[in-house]
Amino acid sequence: MAKMKAAVFVEKNRIVLEDKDIPEIGPLDALVRITTTTICGTDVHILRGEYPVAKGLTIGHEPVGVIERLGSQVRGFHEGQRVIAGAITPSGQSYACLCGCGSQDGPDTRHGFRATGGWKFGNTIDGCQAEYVRVPDALANLCPIPDGLSDEEVLMCPDIMSTGFSGAERAEVNIGDSVAVFALGPIGLCAVAGARLKGATTIIGVDTVAARMSVARGLGATHVVDFKHGDVVKQIMDLTDGRGVDVSIEALGTQGTFESALRVLRPGGKLSSLGVYSSDLRIPLDAYAAGLGDLSILSTLCPGGKERMRRLMEVVASGQVDLKPLVTHRFKLDDIEAAYELFASQRDGVMKIAITP
Amino acid sequence: MAKMKAAVFVEKNRIVLEDKDIPEIGPLDALVRITTTTICGTDVHILRGEYPVAKGLTIGHEPVGVIERLGSQVRGFHEGQRVIAGAITPSGQSYACLCGCGSQDGPDTRHGFRATGGWKFGNTIDGCQAEYVRVPDALANLCPIPDGLSDEEVLMCPDIMSTGFSGAERAEVNIGDSVAVFALGPIGLCAVAGARLKGATTIIGVDTVAARMSVARGLGATHVVDFKHGDVVKQIMDLTDGRGVDVSIEALGTQGTFESALRVLRPGGKLSSLGVYSSDLRIPLDAYAAGLGDLSILSTLCPGGKERMRRLMEVVASGQVDLKPLVTHRFKLDDIEAAYELFASQRDGVMKIAITP
Amino acid sequence: MAKMKAAVFVEKNRIVLEDKDIPEIGPLDALVRITTTTICGTDVHILRGEYPVAKGLTIGHEPVGVIERLGSQVRGFHEGQRVIAGAITPSGQSYACLCGCGSQDGPDTRHGFRATGGWKFGNTIDGCQAEYVRVPDALANLCPIPDGLSDEEVLMCPDIMSTGFSGAERAEVNIGDSVAVFALGPIGLCAVAGARLKGATTIIGVDTVAARMSVARGLGATHVVDFKHGDVVKQIMDLTDGRGVDVSIEALGTQGTFESALRVLRPGGKLSSLGVYSSDLRIPLDAYAAGLGDLSILSTLCPGGKERMRRLMEVVASGQVDLKPLVTHRFKLDDIEAAYELFASQRDGVMKIAITP
Amino acid sequence: MAKMKAAVFVEKNRIVLEDKDIPEIGPLDALVRITTTTICGTDVHILRGEYPVAKGLTIGHEPVGVIERLGSQVRGFHEGQRVIAGAITPSGQSYACLCGCGSQDGPDTRHGFRATGGWKFGNTIDGCQAEYVRVPDALANLCPIPDGLSDEEVLMCPDIMSTGFSGAERAEVNIGDSVAVFALGPIGLCAVAGARLKGATTIIGVDTVAARMSVARGLGATHVVDFKHGDVVKQIMDLTDGRGVDVSIEALGTQGTFESALRVLRPGGKLSSLGVYSSDLRIPLDAYAAGLGDLSILSTLCPGGKERMRRLMEVVASGQVDLKPLVTHRFKLDDIEAAYELFASQRDGVMKIAITP
């Protein structure tokens, strides 16, 4: 059986490039030859053993590639076609999917739900930091890349862009809203872009790294706040003339950012939570107006499926959002261990790394 | 090859019972042995040649039955299981389905939409007025019948109940709303029940047949209006003290009911249209406030898929809505031609006919 | 100046009946003579000093009465008319109100928001446990009582019913949803009724007091769970066959009920929080799926304004919800101190007490 | 009593500048000295007698000015403050307003609704093509102009921008949507801008005037279609690869544009209607999929109120939308009859005319 290179989780603190069999596919699957992929912050959690996956699993959930082979039931595509798939690959056919909750896609039982069940690549099935990946439920998940878009231009669609935009979408940002985004990593930067796309007119980015703050301005932030320059809640209340923001987006996953995101809300505001947390969260009584503040706390897992991918690639094609500045480094798949090392250490101003086999 | 009985459209004004091959199934399909089905008003349109279908097509889109055989990719069900499927059988995997529009499910192309494309049974593929039916995309469409519910109790779920309820759902009926329902056939009666389930407190049914008006009262109508007893718009405006209703539901498919449904709306109201029309519609300038009335005209095709069916059967099981009075007649499949004759003529107070092989 | 009796907050643990001046009114106000009112759980928080109000304030926010006098700018009403007003009295004219957030109504500045600012009676202005009350912004807040409804029948509208129903409304309960309601005091009981009005088919009430569980069944609970009979989360997961509920409603205001309400949610579910909390809340990491569960935590303060009151009285008039069993005791205003003592001690199966001057 | 100049409707085809008394104000009103206003297409309908108003009425509903005097109950503003008010001036306190339907604001009765009742200036009360205007319900309707914005920069907010944006908002345009806008007058141009603000990625403007098509491109149109260059429906279907658009916006008020807007929709799409019609509308059966296409036809009257104005001015201040190119001509109030003549004839590439006393 033919072999391929794949980045495999061996044990805590060890993701290594190994030879594995090229995946077999079933009638509903597609085999995609990866042309570009990347490393996600979540992969670093996996590397460090903070998010448990099976030993031997291929990591990675952001595939850009070419259809190598189609399952017998997968019509409407052709081999050689350039495609992406989302980090989340809903079946489209479970109870969860049919009530609009594909990211929590579960097994075909009466229940149909499983927490984070739609996230399969590099979590419950082999991922795409490899030469090939098997895409499940290919009909629902393969999305052709529009002519004229490069791999790198669509590389953010499977996860970063989908997650970041959803921060603004979930809170139903309206024309004229004010929005604060906590942490300007790749997700937070896409949340800034998403807030602007939805019509926010005041967008406040919070971080301390100058390069990120600069990219945030380019993507639509009207203000940036350095949390090292004084109390961030006070800075934002001052910027909004004491009113607070309509929407805050948490894009880091810590108590501090969560709590600040709550405190800067106007009464009736919405906290849109994108971060992956690693400990319990606390809701302070005063920040919560004792439960009487008409506040919303909304968590969202990256939306997937081919319709989502189609729309995000339309955004890229329209030129309204330019995420190319996020790709700061490029590595060969053969050097992915070094890429992990760089990314995990957050050295050299790294934001996203394009990996090509 | 084994044969079965099936009601087939032969030509205008001729639907006849014929012997046909029992359907073959593919990997994604299920073969269901029909235990009960019924005739829909739309089938009468087909009979009369008003809605075109291919000659030789088996008619019927309201299946209750037992799984006879499962395609190789259909997991989570077992042969012998009692199931229903919706009149509309979305794939769950097209662009249309993935943006929440499964009733307009289209082919697997870049587009993904086709008008009424989700309606397949007895329209674009063989239907269920037969001993057996092939259910496409079985994973998304088969729904087990809860223990304790009879065939007749769930017979309205595939179409009548799903369509009727959607009249209230599409208009987002709120607690305390006033709703007028135009025409109290099976769809209109279910629209009454749906409006009550969504919290409407004034529900005005419009018809002239005493038996239907009586059933409407049992399902939640607080008032019934006989359109033969004077101008229906005036009657409804009087009942609402001149205010008009928040929501009107059109459940017949004529210019007269459509226009009255528009005229009884309060400014900012919503007309929810369920009827199948057979000619152009006219929006009178005055009824439309010259385009300045903040009015909504919303048409809806029956929602399908197994999650929808699950929820509707939950309603039946909860005892909140009792649709048994709608089944006024019972026929054997062998006598379906007589059933069509009765149903098309609307004799003998017929509402719905249970057909059993 | 004419005097009246009023229940006044004197100091912690002392609300006493005093003589006060009958309120003066301005051009936008109405003076309402109270015919019936009641005591709310929040008033007990005030009594105990847990919720701070000014010394000398008249308590009470659930007015039923008769218009005694109208401000010069208040048209469309007449003296002698029977009316209610909501516990929350939005102005309708602030930025907060005009963006649909009247419960957080603030002063007429650029901001327009103040946390819980719409709650004025017995909080920031004199309340209605008195012979007379001044209703601010009367045009937006007075609502005539429909003929045929008694004081006691509409007594729950200003707060209990509005708050309880909003628990189901805020979570957008759909036809066929499963809902769990934590704590079956008056608010929780109304949340049960609201969930049924919105079409929920599985409604699980949680409490331990038999009388409350019985009333819950009468209002639409399909199951009741006694938290003293084993782990409540496990009981609810068993009742839902391991799936969890679509919506949980917290109606007490404790960490325990909040946490259980989170744990019984299916992935993608919604926690609707009505309780008034008195300490920080904790979101356990596992119950929150580390932020990846597409969960919503939604807090709501009682909606007010005359349109809200009109709709709730329509519900009462329609006979769909019968809240009369909630009024377990009746006292004269002269005996309100005894009524407080009874209500605060939760003796004698007390749910709500009708107070009449 | 002091006099002022005002443009008054005398009779069909005659709006003339006359001397009138400066308006008196009541406790809830403000008197605003107009510094800039403009003429709306609707005013031309009034001029021509196509939209009936009382003889002697001052015309005009787009006020920019300075507070001259405040009613006794109007707090939070000060004389000399620069303000605008919307073309629509909801009271905020009627049943209509309190259920979110302020444009259909009615009298203070049980009903609370009147079709187009929120439009008062130059329709049911004196308007603002004058030196002074009385603003009713000033608390809900006066909105301070942010520092740094000129009169002309905010002149589109009261009507053009509010109406045009609402075309996109009412249809809930999503990120990645395709939108077609029929007719690129000032409203259509603002609809283009609104669609872009809401995240549409394909925006097709339809017109034939080169200057308007050019401004449309500047405001976000990705394509422009000339209806004189072949069938407009075919052109749009070709541009969308046969799929049709998610949303179409009608911004003219004719059967032709309405019908084309319906025909270019994908199944499940939404027609957002902004035009003021002058005859009945026809919905062709095929374009309506016989009522089975899940289509929405949504009409909208300009949203008003100070919160709306605040948000629109935030959009201007943010620099995201530049509507200055719409102001093509400037006239003194003394010359308003000439301005009407120019605007009604649509000569000289006129789009909007700034009128200053």
Coordinates of C-alpha atoms in Angstrom, one line a residue, chain D residues 181-185 204-210 212-213 224-236 252 254 256-257 260:
Chain D
V181 CA -30.4 46.5 -6.5
F182 CA -33.0 47.8 -9.0
A183 CA -32.6 51.5 -9.8
L184 CA -29.7 53.6 -8.6
G185 CA -31.4 56.8 -7.5
I204 CA -25.3 44.1 -8.8
G205 CA -26.7 47.6 -9.5
V206 CA -29.2 48.0 -12.2
D207 CA -29.7 51.4 -14.0
T208 CA -28.9 53.0 -17.3
V209 CA -27.4 56.4 -16.2
A210 CA -23.7 56.2 -16.3
R212 CA -25.3 56.7 -11.1
M213 CA -23.6 53.5 -12.1
V224 CA -23.6 47.2 -12.8
V225 CA -26.1 46.2 -15.3
D226 CA -27.7 48.5 -17.9
F227 CA -31.3 47.5 -18.5
K228 CA -31.1 49.0 -21.9
H229 CA -28.4 46.5 -22.9
G230 CA -30.7 43.5 -23.0
D231 CA -33.0 41.6 -20.6
V232 CA -32.0 42.5 -17.1
V233 CA -33.1 39.2 -15.6
K234 CA -31.0 37.3 -18.1
Q235 CA -28.0 39.5 -17.4
I236 CA -28.2 38.9 -13.7
L252 CA -38.0 52.6 -7.8
T254 CA -42.8 50.1 -10.7
G256 CA -41.2 46.2 -14.1
T257 CA -38.6 46.5 -11.4
S260 CA -37.5 41.6 -12.3

